Every structure is written in C-alpha cells, then in structure tokens.
C-alpha cells in the first residue's frame, strides 16, 4: 500500500483483502444464513478494517469527502491514465498469483462480454473500481473500500459487523438513529448519503457519460446491505427498485470472475480502446 496514512489506519495488507472477504462471504452455492459464519471466520485485519470503517464513517465525514473529492477538482485524466495509475497499487506479497487492478477490471468486463451483454454494461465492468485511486490520493482504506451503508439514519443489522457502529459518534445522535433519520420515506437513494468510498467517486466521474443502469452499477456495487440483503427499501424510490435489478445483475461478475484466466491486456486493448472512446471524451474530470 502506498499511502501517507499511519499504519494503524491501514490494517489490510492490500485493499483486495476486502474484496476477497466479500467474495468468500457470498461464495456461490452458500445461502444467506451462512453469512454470519463468514464474519466470525474473517481474519483479524479484515475485522479491524471494518471497525475503523464503521467507527469513522459519520454523516459529517461523508459530507466533507463529497465536497473534497465529489466535485472532481483533481484535474483531467483519461480513463486509461486512471487505470494505469490505479495499477501502481500492487500487492508485493505474492506477485505470481495476485491480480493487478487492471486484471480484475478486465476479468469482470470480459465475463460480462462473454455473456453477450450490451457494450455499456461491459464498460461499467471495466471501470467499476477505478474509484480506488482514492487510495493513491492518501485516503485511508476505510474511506475507499468496504460495504457501503446510509449515514444519518439507523444502521441496518444487515450490515456486516454491526456491533462496530457503537463506536461511531453518530450513534449518540438521536436524530440520526431513527429509521428515516435525516431522510424522507422513499426519498430515493440520490437523496441519501452512503458511506464514502470508491463507488461514489467513480459514479461522479462517469455521471455525464454512461446510461442510468451503468451508473447504478458503479454507484451501488458495494451496497451489499441493499442489493444482497434487501435492507433500506424504505429509502428507495420505485426507480431505485427497478435499477437495482441491474446492480444485482452486475454483482456476480465482480465477485466471481477472479478465478478466470489472467486476461491479456495487449490482446484486449484495441477492443477496450474503442469501447472507452465510444462513451468518454479523451479526458474527463477526476
Ligand atoms: Fe468495487
Ligand atoms: Fe471489483
């Protein structure tokens, strides 16, 4: 990990440890009732990562990060430059078996392409984790990855490790602990602040360029409490409900494509250059 954060803020050896934990939690063929067992078996770094995430993601923190990064003031960059930049996040503990970030993106998008899905869906797969460049801006792991959840209202017990919310200062704010908190019934997720991380950031970067279902995939792919467990429907609009079918369609490609053969970037590059150019200008705001 190349960040300027003190070590205590960086319990994961690499941010992919979080993705691997999620994939293990939802291992194919296991049902939801086994969910808690995976929690208990989580390794101590992952548990500590969630503790930090749940303790620090307050409504104020999220509002601050939305202002700091969500307004895309860090300059213009192409999708390719962002992908190359993200690829500098390498896990040196096991260089032979671990995938680079671009390889994970290509495995996801290639699995989507093989199933014959539309080009925008393939592209969503290819860029869905580019928001992890937040790590390279020096943000701590708990503000980049992790299952996302609404802040400013009661925490669902469908969120993994809910016990750690006791350490979040918002737990002591009664107005943030009612079912709706600062929100209105079925106000729509666009009016709800989710814990800050790579989903919201890449959504904001891509917002002007991709069709709505793709934007939902980017923005909510880590919102496991909702797309896997059906939590927070009381905040969702009918349009959210409809679009979550796409989020659920996307999720298995993200979780289960890792076993596939290592993609050959050189062979695949012409296809993805055309695909990126079809939807994005040469450079976009980050
Ligand atoms: Fe992700
Ligand atoms: Fe991913």
PDB file of C-alpha atoms and ligand atoms in Angstrom:
ATOM      1  CA  UNK A   1       0.000   0.000   0.000  1.00  0.00           C
ATOM      2  CA  UNK A   2       1.361   3.358  -0.996  1.00  0.00           C
ATOM      3  CA  UNK A   3      -0.344   5.915   1.195  1.00  0.00           C
ATOM      4  CA  UNK A   4       0.648   8.561   3.631  1.00  0.00           C
ATOM      5  CA  UNK A   5      -1.681   7.309   6.371  1.00  0.00           C
ATOM      6  CA  UNK A   6      -0.243   5.988   9.618  1.00  0.00           C
ATOM      7  CA  UNK A   7      -0.145   2.222   9.774  1.00  0.00           C
ATOM      8  CA  UNK A   8      -2.923   1.935  12.344  1.00  0.00           C
ATOM      9  CA  UNK A   9      -5.318   3.288   9.718  1.00  0.00           C
ATOM     10  CA  UNK A  10      -4.238   0.627   7.221  1.00  0.00           C
ATOM     11  CA  UNK A  11      -4.948  -2.794   8.700  1.00  0.00           C
ATOM     12  CA  UNK A  12      -5.326  -4.564   5.328  1.00  0.00           C
ATOM     13  CA  UNK A  13      -2.172  -5.802   3.665  1.00  0.00           C
ATOM     14  CA  UNK A  14      -3.824  -4.736   0.429  1.00  0.00           C
ATOM     15  CA  UNK A  15      -7.293  -3.356  -0.290  1.00  0.00           C
ATOM     16  CA  UNK A  16      -8.135  -6.502  -2.271  1.00  0.00           C
ATOM     17  CA  UNK A  17      -8.281  -8.336   1.049  1.00  0.00           C
ATOM     18  CA  UNK A  18     -11.637  -6.633   1.490  1.00  0.00           C
ATOM     19  CA  UNK A  19     -12.880  -7.760  -1.943  1.00  0.00           C
ATOM     20  CA  UNK A  20     -11.700 -11.304  -1.223  1.00  0.00           C
ATOM     21  CA  UNK A  21     -13.555 -11.316   2.090  1.00  0.00           C
ATOM     22  CA  UNK A  22     -16.760 -10.226   0.383  1.00  0.00           C
ATOM     23  CA  UNK A  23     -16.363 -12.886  -2.313  1.00  0.00           C
ATOM     24  CA  UNK A  24     -15.840 -15.561   0.367  1.00  0.00           C
ATOM     25  CA  UNK A  25     -18.869 -14.302   2.274  1.00  0.00           C
ATOM     26  CA  UNK A  26     -21.094 -14.765  -0.750  1.00  0.00           C
ATOM     27  CA  UNK A  27     -19.412 -17.867  -2.073  1.00  0.00           C
ATOM     28  CA  UNK A  28     -21.515 -19.383  -4.804  1.00  0.00           C
ATOM     29  CA  UNK A  29     -23.805 -22.120  -3.589  1.00  0.00           C
ATOM     30  CA  UNK A  30     -23.863 -20.926   0.038  1.00  0.00           C
ATOM     31  CA  UNK A  31     -27.051 -19.359   1.283  1.00  0.00           C
ATOM     32  CA  UNK A  32     -27.566 -16.151   3.216  1.00  0.00           C
ATOM     33  CA  UNK A  33     -27.952 -17.935   6.553  1.00  0.00           C
ATOM     34  CA  UNK A  34     -24.245 -18.749   6.464  1.00  0.00           C
ATOM     35  CA  UNK A  35     -23.424 -15.049   6.228  1.00  0.00           C
ATOM     36  CA  UNK A  36     -22.637 -14.676   9.954  1.00  0.00           C
ATOM     37  CA  UNK A  37     -20.272 -17.648   9.935  1.00  0.00           C
ATOM     38  CA  UNK A  38     -18.096 -15.890   7.424  1.00  0.00           C
ATOM     39  CA  UNK A  39     -17.990 -12.850   9.653  1.00  0.00           C
ATOM     40  CA  UNK A  40     -16.639 -14.858  12.530  1.00  0.00           C
ATOM     41  CA  UNK A  41     -14.041 -16.505  10.356  1.00  0.00           C
ATOM     42  CA  UNK A  42     -12.809 -13.207   8.970  1.00  0.00           C
ATOM     43  CA  UNK A  43      -9.156 -12.605   9.570  1.00  0.00           C
ATOM     44  CA  UNK A  44      -8.175 -10.015  12.188  1.00  0.00           C
ATOM     45  CA  UNK A  45      -7.027  -7.412   9.656  1.00  0.00           C
ATOM     46  CA  UNK A  46     -10.401  -7.525   7.947  1.00  0.00           C
ATOM     47  CA  UNK A  47     -12.206  -7.230  11.282  1.00  0.00           C
ATOM     48  CA  UNK A  48     -10.035  -4.266  12.261  1.00  0.00           C
ATOM     49  CA  UNK A  49     -10.667  -2.705   8.852  1.00  0.00           C
ATOM     50  CA  UNK A  50     -14.449  -2.873   9.447  1.00  0.00           C
ATOM     51  CA  UNK A  51     -14.059  -1.487  12.946  1.00  0.00           C
ATOM     52  CA  UNK A  52     -12.295   1.587  11.561  1.00  0.00           C
ATOM     53  CA  UNK A  53     -14.798   1.912   8.727  1.00  0.00           C
ATOM     54  CA  UNK A  54     -17.856   1.741  10.974  1.00  0.00           C
ATOM     55  CA  UNK A  55     -16.344   3.963  13.662  1.00  0.00           C
ATOM     56  CA  UNK A  56     -15.280   6.749  11.283  1.00  0.00           C
ATOM     57  CA  UNK A  57     -17.883   6.981   8.526  1.00  0.00           C
ATOM     58  CA  UNK A  58     -20.108   9.658  10.074  1.00  0.00           C
ATOM     59  CA  UNK A  59     -22.545  11.894   8.189  1.00  0.00           C
ATOM     60  CA  UNK A  60     -20.164  14.842   8.676  1.00  0.00           C
ATOM     61  CA  UNK A  61     -17.247  12.834   7.339  1.00  0.00           C
ATOM     62  CA  UNK A  62     -19.207  11.833   4.233  1.00  0.00           C
ATOM     63  CA  UNK A  63     -20.347  15.412   3.568  1.00  0.00           C
ATOM     64  CA  UNK A  64     -16.748  16.584   3.873  1.00  0.00           C
ATOM     65  CA  UNK A  65     -15.485  13.943   1.404  1.00  0.00           C
ATOM     66  CA  UNK A  66     -18.305  14.689  -1.039  1.00  0.00           C
ATOM     67  CA  UNK A  67     -17.044  18.270  -1.041  1.00  0.00           C
ATOM     68  CA  UNK A  68     -13.366  17.347  -1.139  1.00  0.00           C
ATOM     69  CA  UNK A  69     -13.461  14.764  -3.942  1.00  0.00           C
ATOM     70  CA  UNK A  70     -17.035  14.653  -5.242  1.00  0.00           C
ATOM     71  CA  UNK A  71     -16.696  17.916  -7.107  1.00  0.00           C
ATOM     72  CA  UNK A  72     -13.950  16.473  -9.281  1.00  0.00           C
ATOM     73  CA  UNK A  73     -11.306  19.107  -8.749  1.00  0.00           C
ATOM     74  CA  UNK A  74      -8.217  16.938  -9.103  1.00  0.00           C
ATOM     75  CA  UNK A  75      -7.616  17.610 -12.765  1.00  0.00           C
ATOM     76  CA  UNK A  76      -8.338  15.976 -16.095  1.00  0.00           C
ATOM     77  CA  UNK A  77      -7.204  12.499 -16.917  1.00  0.00           C
ATOM     78  CA  UNK A  78      -8.158   9.831 -19.444  1.00  0.00           C
ATOM     79  CA  UNK A  79      -9.773   6.565 -18.323  1.00  0.00           C
ATOM     80  CA  UNK A  80      -6.543   4.849 -19.396  1.00  0.00           C
ATOM     81  CA  UNK A  81      -4.328   7.142 -17.360  1.00  0.00           C
ATOM     82  CA  UNK A  82      -6.541   6.449 -14.323  1.00  0.00           C
ATOM     83  CA  UNK A  83      -6.317   2.689 -14.944  1.00  0.00           C
ATOM     84  CA  UNK A  84      -2.521   2.854 -15.273  1.00  0.00           C
ATOM     85  CA  UNK A  85      -2.348   4.960 -12.145  1.00  0.00           C
ATOM     86  CA  UNK A  86      -4.548   2.520 -10.217  1.00  0.00           C
ATOM     87  CA  UNK A  87      -2.355  -0.310 -11.403  1.00  0.00           C
ATOM     88  CA  UNK A  88       0.519   1.113  -9.352  1.00  0.00           C
ATOM     89  CA  UNK A  89      -1.393  -0.288  -6.339  1.00  0.00           C
ATOM     90  CA  UNK A  90       0.368  -3.637  -6.406  1.00  0.00           C
ATOM     91  CA  UNK A  91       0.426  -6.315  -3.776  1.00  0.00           C
ATOM     92  CA  UNK A  92       4.044  -7.318  -3.438  1.00  0.00           C
ATOM     93  CA  UNK A  93       3.322 -10.138  -1.023  1.00  0.00           C
ATOM     94  CA  UNK A  94       2.502 -12.607  -3.794  1.00  0.00           C
ATOM     95  CA  UNK A  95       3.284 -11.221  -7.246  1.00  0.00           C
ATOM     96  CA  UNK A  96       2.681 -14.528  -9.067  1.00  0.00           C
ATOM     97  CA  UNK A  97      -0.893 -15.206  -8.121  1.00  0.00           C
ATOM     98  CA  UNK A  98      -2.393 -11.867  -7.275  1.00  0.00           C
ATOM     99  CA  UNK A  99      -4.167  -9.930  -9.942  1.00  0.00           C
ATOM    100  CA  UNK A 100      -3.339  -6.373 -10.720  1.00  0.00           C
ATOM    101  CA  UNK A 101      -6.183  -3.888 -10.558  1.00  0.00           C
ATOM    102  CA  UNK A 102      -6.491  -3.763 -14.345  1.00  0.00           C
ATOM    103  CA  UNK A 103      -6.632  -7.557 -14.454  1.00  0.00           C
ATOM    104  CA  UNK A 104      -9.556  -7.585 -12.018  1.00  0.00           C
ATOM    105  CA  UNK A 105     -11.322  -4.967 -14.119  1.00  0.00           C
ATOM    106  CA  UNK A 106     -10.743  -6.945 -17.325  1.00  0.00           C
ATOM    107  CA  UNK A 107     -11.834 -10.237 -15.792  1.00  0.00           C
ATOM    108  CA  UNK A 108     -15.049  -8.578 -14.697  1.00  0.00           C
ATOM    109  CA  UNK A 109     -15.697  -6.908 -18.052  1.00  0.00           C
ATOM    110  CA  UNK A 110     -14.693  -9.958 -20.099  1.00  0.00           C
ATOM    111  CA  UNK A 111     -17.106 -12.174 -18.144  1.00  0.00           C
ATOM    112  CA  UNK A 112     -19.842  -9.621 -18.878  1.00  0.00           C
ATOM    113  CA  UNK A 113     -18.868  -9.521 -22.562  1.00  0.00           C
ATOM    114  CA  UNK A 114     -18.885 -13.334 -22.855  1.00  0.00           C
ATOM    115  CA  UNK A 115     -22.481 -13.365 -21.642  1.00  0.00           C
ATOM    116  CA  UNK A 116     -23.453 -11.106 -24.528  1.00  0.00           C
ATOM    117  CA  UNK A 117     -24.436  -8.040 -22.521  1.00  0.00           C
ATOM    118  CA  UNK A 118     -24.604  -4.530 -24.057  1.00  0.00           C
ATOM    119  CA  UNK A 119     -21.415  -2.521 -24.544  1.00  0.00           C
ATOM    120  CA  UNK A 120     -22.227  -0.036 -21.774  1.00  0.00           C
ATOM    121  CA  UNK A 121     -22.515  -2.983 -19.342  1.00  0.00           C
ATOM    122  CA  UNK A 122     -19.069  -4.267 -20.400  1.00  0.00           C
ATOM    123  CA  UNK A 123     -17.687  -0.752 -19.930  1.00  0.00           C
ATOM    124  CA  UNK A 124     -19.225  -0.478 -16.450  1.00  0.00           C
ATOM    125  CA  UNK A 125     -17.350  -3.674 -15.590  1.00  0.00           C
ATOM    126  CA  UNK A 126     -14.122  -2.270 -16.963  1.00  0.00           C
ATOM    127  CA  UNK A 127     -14.215   0.943 -14.931  1.00  0.00           C
ATOM    128  CA  UNK A 128     -16.159  -0.049 -11.807  1.00  0.00           C
ATOM    129  CA  UNK A 129     -13.184   0.025  -9.411  1.00  0.00           C
ATOM    130  CA  UNK A 130     -11.281   2.999 -10.819  1.00  0.00           C
ATOM    131  CA  UNK A 131     -12.523   4.998  -7.822  1.00  0.00           C
ATOM    132  CA  UNK A 132      -9.930   3.091  -5.805  1.00  0.00           C
ATOM    133  CA  UNK A 133      -7.439   5.730  -6.961  1.00  0.00           C
ATOM    134  CA  UNK A 134      -8.635   7.437  -3.758  1.00  0.00           C
ATOM    135  CA  UNK A 135      -6.062   5.192  -2.047  1.00  0.00           C
ATOM    136  CA  UNK A 136      -3.337   6.820  -4.089  1.00  0.00           C
ATOM    137  CA  UNK A 137      -4.559  10.248  -3.029  1.00  0.00           C
ATOM    138  CA  UNK A 138      -3.616   9.185   0.501  1.00  0.00           C
ATOM    139  CA  UNK A 139      -7.089   8.289   1.758  1.00  0.00           C
ATOM    140  CA  UNK A 140      -7.229   5.550   4.411  1.00  0.00           C
ATOM    141  CA  UNK A 141      -8.532   2.116   3.377  1.00  0.00           C
ATOM    142  CA  UNK A 142     -11.727   2.552   5.402  1.00  0.00           C
ATOM    143  CA  UNK A 143     -12.613   5.598   3.259  1.00  0.00           C
ATOM    144  CA  UNK A 144     -12.061   3.788  -0.048  1.00  0.00           C
ATOM    145  CA  UNK A 145     -13.404   0.249   0.233  1.00  0.00           C
ATOM    146  CA  UNK A 146     -15.853  -1.646   2.432  1.00  0.00           C
ATOM    147  CA  UNK A 147     -19.562  -2.436   2.134  1.00  0.00           C
ATOM    148  CA  UNK A 148     -21.427   0.864   1.894  1.00  0.00           C
ATOM    149  CA  UNK A 149     -24.415   1.918   4.004  1.00  0.00           C
ATOM    150  CA  UNK A 150     -26.511   5.075   4.513  1.00  0.00           C
ATOM    151  CA  UNK A 151     -25.280   7.559   7.121  1.00  0.00           C
ATOM    152  CA  UNK A 152     -27.603   9.902   9.012  1.00  0.00           C
ATOM    153  CA  UNK A 153     -30.210   7.226   9.768  1.00  0.00           C
ATOM    154  CA  UNK A 154     -30.433   3.972  11.730  1.00  0.00           C
ATOM    155  CA  UNK A 155     -27.893   1.297  10.823  1.00  0.00           C
ATOM    156  CA  UNK A 156     -29.406  -1.892   9.454  1.00  0.00           C
ATOM    157  CA  UNK A 157     -28.425  -5.115  11.190  1.00  0.00           C
ATOM    158  CA  UNK A 158     -27.897  -6.454   7.658  1.00  0.00           C
ATOM    159  CA  UNK A 159     -24.620  -4.537   7.540  1.00  0.00           C
ATOM    160  CA  UNK A 160     -21.629  -6.758   8.272  1.00  0.00           C
ATOM    161  CA  UNK A 161     -20.183  -6.302  11.811  1.00  0.00           C
ATOM    162  CA  UNK A 162     -22.993  -4.001  13.023  1.00  0.00           C
ATOM    163  CA  UNK A 163     -21.558  -4.084  16.559  1.00  0.00           C
ATOM    164  CA  UNK A 164     -18.826  -1.652  15.486  1.00  0.00           C
ATOM    165  CA  UNK A 165     -21.353   1.136  14.943  1.00  0.00           C
ATOM    166  CA  UNK A 166     -21.387   1.616  18.702  1.00  0.00           C
ATOM    167  CA  UNK A 167     -18.018   3.336  18.176  1.00  0.00           C
ATOM    168  CA  UNK A 168     -19.428   5.784  15.624  1.00  0.00           C
ATOM    169  CA  UNK A 169     -20.158   9.243  17.113  1.00  0.00           C
ATOM    170  CA  UNK A 170     -23.420   9.334  15.087  1.00  0.00           C
ATOM    171  CA  UNK A 171     -24.698   6.528  17.336  1.00  0.00           C
ATOM    172  CA  UNK A 172     -25.047   9.166  20.042  1.00  0.00           C
ATOM    173  CA  UNK A 173     -27.112  11.482  17.855  1.00  0.00           C
ATOM    174  CA  UNK A 174     -30.766  10.522  18.377  1.00  0.00           C
ATOM    175  CA  UNK A 175     -31.842  12.391  15.230  1.00  0.00           C
ATOM    176  CA  UNK A 176     -29.558  10.129  13.167  1.00  0.00           C
ATOM    177  CA  UNK A 177     -30.771   6.940  14.785  1.00  0.00           C
ATOM    178  CA  UNK A 178     -34.418   6.828  13.772  1.00  0.00           C
ATOM    179  CA  UNK A 179     -35.472   4.598  10.877  1.00  0.00           C
ATOM    180  CA  UNK A 180     -35.511   7.543   8.439  1.00  0.00           C
ATOM    181  CA  UNK A 181     -33.043   9.801  10.244  1.00  0.00           C
ATOM    182  CA  UNK A 182     -32.439  12.950   8.182  1.00  0.00           C
ATOM    183  CA  UNK A 183     -34.289  11.471   5.162  1.00  0.00           C
ATOM    184  CA  UNK A 184     -37.910  11.194   3.996  1.00  0.00           C
ATOM    185  CA  UNK A 185     -39.691   7.892   3.386  1.00  0.00           C
ATOM    186  CA  UNK A 186     -38.830   6.523  -0.071  1.00  0.00           C
ATOM    187  CA  UNK A 187     -36.984   9.735  -0.941  1.00  0.00           C
ATOM    188  CA  UNK A 188     -34.779   7.904  -3.445  1.00  0.00           C
ATOM    189  CA  UNK A 189     -31.150   6.944  -2.995  1.00  0.00           C
ATOM    190  CA  UNK A 190     -29.928  10.012  -4.876  1.00  0.00           C
ATOM    191  CA  UNK A 191     -31.011  11.947  -1.775  1.00  0.00           C
ATOM    192  CA  UNK A 192     -29.280   9.586   0.636  1.00  0.00           C
ATOM    193  CA  UNK A 193     -25.625   9.876   1.656  1.00  0.00           C
ATOM    194  CA  UNK A 194     -23.890   6.496   1.669  1.00  0.00           C
ATOM    195  CA  UNK A 195     -20.606   5.897   3.468  1.00  0.00           C
ATOM    196  CA  UNK A 196     -17.851   7.438   1.338  1.00  0.00           C
ATOM    197  CA  UNK A 197     -15.708   5.298  -0.914  1.00  0.00           C
ATOM    198  CA  UNK A 198     -14.708   4.213  -4.400  1.00  0.00           C
ATOM    199  CA  UNK A 199     -18.284   3.600  -5.606  1.00  0.00           C
ATOM    200  CA  UNK A 200     -19.499   7.168  -5.149  1.00  0.00           C
ATOM    201  CA  UNK A 201     -16.294   8.618  -6.557  1.00  0.00           C
ATOM    202  CA  UNK A 202     -16.335   6.664  -9.841  1.00  0.00           C
ATOM    203  CA  UNK A 203     -20.066   7.342 -10.154  1.00  0.00           C
ATOM    204  CA  UNK A 204     -19.374  11.079 -10.016  1.00  0.00           C
ATOM    205  CA  UNK A 205     -16.543  10.805 -12.520  1.00  0.00           C
ATOM    206  CA  UNK A 206     -18.707   8.846 -15.001  1.00  0.00           C
ATOM    207  CA  UNK A 207     -22.037  10.538 -14.304  1.00  0.00           C
ATOM    208  CA  UNK A 208     -22.248  12.552 -17.535  1.00  0.00           C
ATOM    209  CA  UNK A 209     -21.233   9.739 -19.851  1.00  0.00           C
ATOM    210  CA  UNK A 210     -22.945   6.430 -19.127  1.00  0.00           C
ATOM    211  CA  UNK A 211     -26.579   5.261 -19.233  1.00  0.00           C
ATOM    212  CA  UNK A 212     -28.517   5.090 -15.972  1.00  0.00           C
ATOM    213  CA  UNK A 213     -28.243   1.328 -15.305  1.00  0.00           C
ATOM    214  CA  UNK A 214     -24.443   1.545 -15.645  1.00  0.00           C
ATOM    215  CA  UNK A 215     -24.347   4.458 -13.222  1.00  0.00           C
ATOM    216  CA  UNK A 216     -26.345   2.448 -10.688  1.00  0.00           C
ATOM    217  CA  UNK A 217     -23.853  -0.409 -11.028  1.00  0.00           C
ATOM    218  CA  UNK A 218     -20.943   1.942 -10.360  1.00  0.00           C
ATOM    219  CA  UNK A 219     -22.585   3.807  -7.509  1.00  0.00           C
ATOM    220  CA  UNK A 220     -24.082   0.901  -5.572  1.00  0.00           C
ATOM    221  CA  UNK A 221     -21.908  -2.130  -6.307  1.00  0.00           C
ATOM    222  CA  UNK A 222     -20.642  -2.219  -2.685  1.00  0.00           C
ATOM    223  CA  UNK A 223     -24.075  -1.516  -1.165  1.00  0.00           C
ATOM    224  CA  UNK A 224     -24.417  -5.160  -0.093  1.00  0.00           C
ATOM    225  CA  UNK A 225     -26.960  -4.463   2.683  1.00  0.00           C
ATOM    226  CA  UNK A 226     -29.395  -3.338  -0.044  1.00  0.00           C
ATOM    227  CA  UNK A 227     -28.577  -5.358  -3.151  1.00  0.00           C
ATOM    228  CA  UNK A 228     -27.874  -8.653  -1.347  1.00  0.00           C
ATOM    229  CA  UNK A 229     -29.972  -8.360   1.812  1.00  0.00           C
ATOM    230  CA  UNK A 230     -32.881  -6.137   0.795  1.00  0.00           C
ATOM    231  CA  UNK A 231     -32.236  -3.543   3.527  1.00  0.00           C
ATOM    232  CA  UNK A 232     -33.145   0.162   3.213  1.00  0.00           C
ATOM    233  CA  UNK A 233     -36.085  -0.334   0.862  1.00  0.00           C
ATOM    234  CA  UNK A 234     -37.853   2.319   2.959  1.00  0.00           C
ATOM    235  CA  UNK A 235     -35.468   4.900   1.480  1.00  0.00           C
ATOM    236  CA  UNK A 236     -35.617   3.625  -2.093  1.00  0.00           C
ATOM    237  CA  UNK A 237     -37.835   5.053  -4.835  1.00  0.00           C
ATOM    238  CA  UNK A 238     -39.638   2.928  -7.438  1.00  0.00           C
ATOM    239  CA  UNK A 239     -36.868   3.909  -9.878  1.00  0.00           C
ATOM    240  CA  UNK A 240     -34.200   2.643  -7.448  1.00  0.00           C
ATOM    241  CA  UNK A 241     -36.087  -0.637  -7.137  1.00  0.00           C
ATOM    242  CA  UNK A 242     -36.126  -1.009 -10.896  1.00  0.00           C
ATOM    243  CA  UNK A 243     -32.456  -0.082 -11.329  1.00  0.00           C
ATOM    244  CA  UNK A 244     -31.327  -2.440  -8.562  1.00  0.00           C
ATOM    245  CA  UNK A 245     -32.127  -5.331 -10.884  1.00  0.00           C
ATOM    246  CA  UNK A 246     -29.090  -4.121 -12.842  1.00  0.00           C
ATOM    247  CA  UNK A 247     -26.960  -3.741  -9.718  1.00  0.00           C
ATOM    248  CA  UNK A 248     -27.800  -7.360  -8.837  1.00  0.00           C
ATOM    249  CA  UNK A 249     -27.047  -8.466 -12.388  1.00  0.00           C
ATOM    250  CA  UNK A 250     -23.630  -6.834 -12.151  1.00  0.00           C
ATOM    251  CA  UNK A 251     -22.598  -8.192  -8.754  1.00  0.00           C
ATOM    252  CA  UNK A 252     -21.732 -11.814  -9.676  1.00  0.00           C
ATOM    253  CA  UNK A 253     -19.315 -10.630 -12.372  1.00  0.00           C
ATOM    254  CA  UNK A 254     -17.480  -8.557  -9.787  1.00  0.00           C
ATOM    255  CA  UNK A 255     -17.439 -11.323  -7.170  1.00  0.00           C
ATOM    256  CA  UNK A 256     -16.944 -14.475  -9.170  1.00  0.00           C
ATOM    257  CA  UNK A 257     -14.791 -13.649 -12.192  1.00  0.00           C
ATOM    258  CA  UNK A 258     -11.486 -13.814 -10.283  1.00  0.00           C
ATOM    259  CA  UNK A 259     -10.906 -17.498 -10.968  1.00  0.00           C
ATOM    260  CA  UNK A 260     -10.849 -16.941 -14.731  1.00  0.00           C
ATOM    261  CA  UNK A 261      -7.603 -16.976 -16.726  1.00  0.00           C
ATOM    262  CA  UNK A 262      -5.412 -13.904 -16.498  1.00  0.00           C
ATOM    263  CA  UNK A 263      -6.586 -11.505 -19.178  1.00  0.00           C
ATOM    264  CA  UNK A 264      -4.106 -10.459 -21.836  1.00  0.00           C
ATOM    265  CA  UNK A 265      -4.209  -6.680 -21.843  1.00  0.00           C
ATOM    266  CA  UNK A 266      -2.256  -6.371 -25.079  1.00  0.00           C
ATOM    267  CA  UNK A 267      -4.749  -8.531 -26.983  1.00  0.00           C
ATOM    268  CA  UNK A 268      -7.769  -6.915 -25.408  1.00  0.00           C
ATOM    269  CA  UNK A 269      -6.609  -3.326 -25.625  1.00  0.00           C
ATOM    270  CA  UNK A 270      -7.994  -2.457 -29.113  1.00  0.00           C
ATOM    271  CA  UNK A 271     -11.496  -3.567 -28.106  1.00  0.00           C
ATOM    272  CA  UNK A 272     -11.398  -1.557 -24.877  1.00  0.00           C
ATOM    273  CA  UNK A 273      -9.870   1.491 -26.562  1.00  0.00           C
ATOM    274  CA  UNK A 274     -12.846   1.582 -28.928  1.00  0.00           C
ATOM    275  CA  UNK A 275     -15.283   0.956 -26.091  1.00  0.00           C
ATOM    276  CA  UNK A 276     -13.903   3.711 -23.869  1.00  0.00           C
ATOM    277  CA  UNK A 277     -13.782   6.157 -26.808  1.00  0.00           C
ATOM    278  CA  UNK A 278     -17.404   5.367 -27.673  1.00  0.00           C
ATOM    279  CA  UNK A 279     -18.629   6.746 -24.329  1.00  0.00           C
ATOM    280  CA  UNK A 280     -15.927   9.040 -22.957  1.00  0.00           C
ATOM    281  CA  UNK A 281     -14.063  12.058 -24.325  1.00  0.00           C
ATOM    282  CA  UNK A 282     -10.250  11.844 -24.344  1.00  0.00           C
ATOM    283  CA  UNK A 283     -10.001  13.301 -20.851  1.00  0.00           C
ATOM    284  CA  UNK A 284     -12.512  13.703 -18.048  1.00  0.00           C
ATOM    285  CA  UNK A 285     -12.542  15.403 -14.669  1.00  0.00           C
ATOM    286  CA  UNK A 286     -11.344  13.455 -11.619  1.00  0.00           C
TER     287      UNK A 286
HETATM  288 FE1  LIG B   1     -15.525  -2.210  -6.017  1.00  0.00          FE
HETATM  289 FE1  LIG B   2     -14.470  -5.006  -8.166  1.00  0.00          FE
END
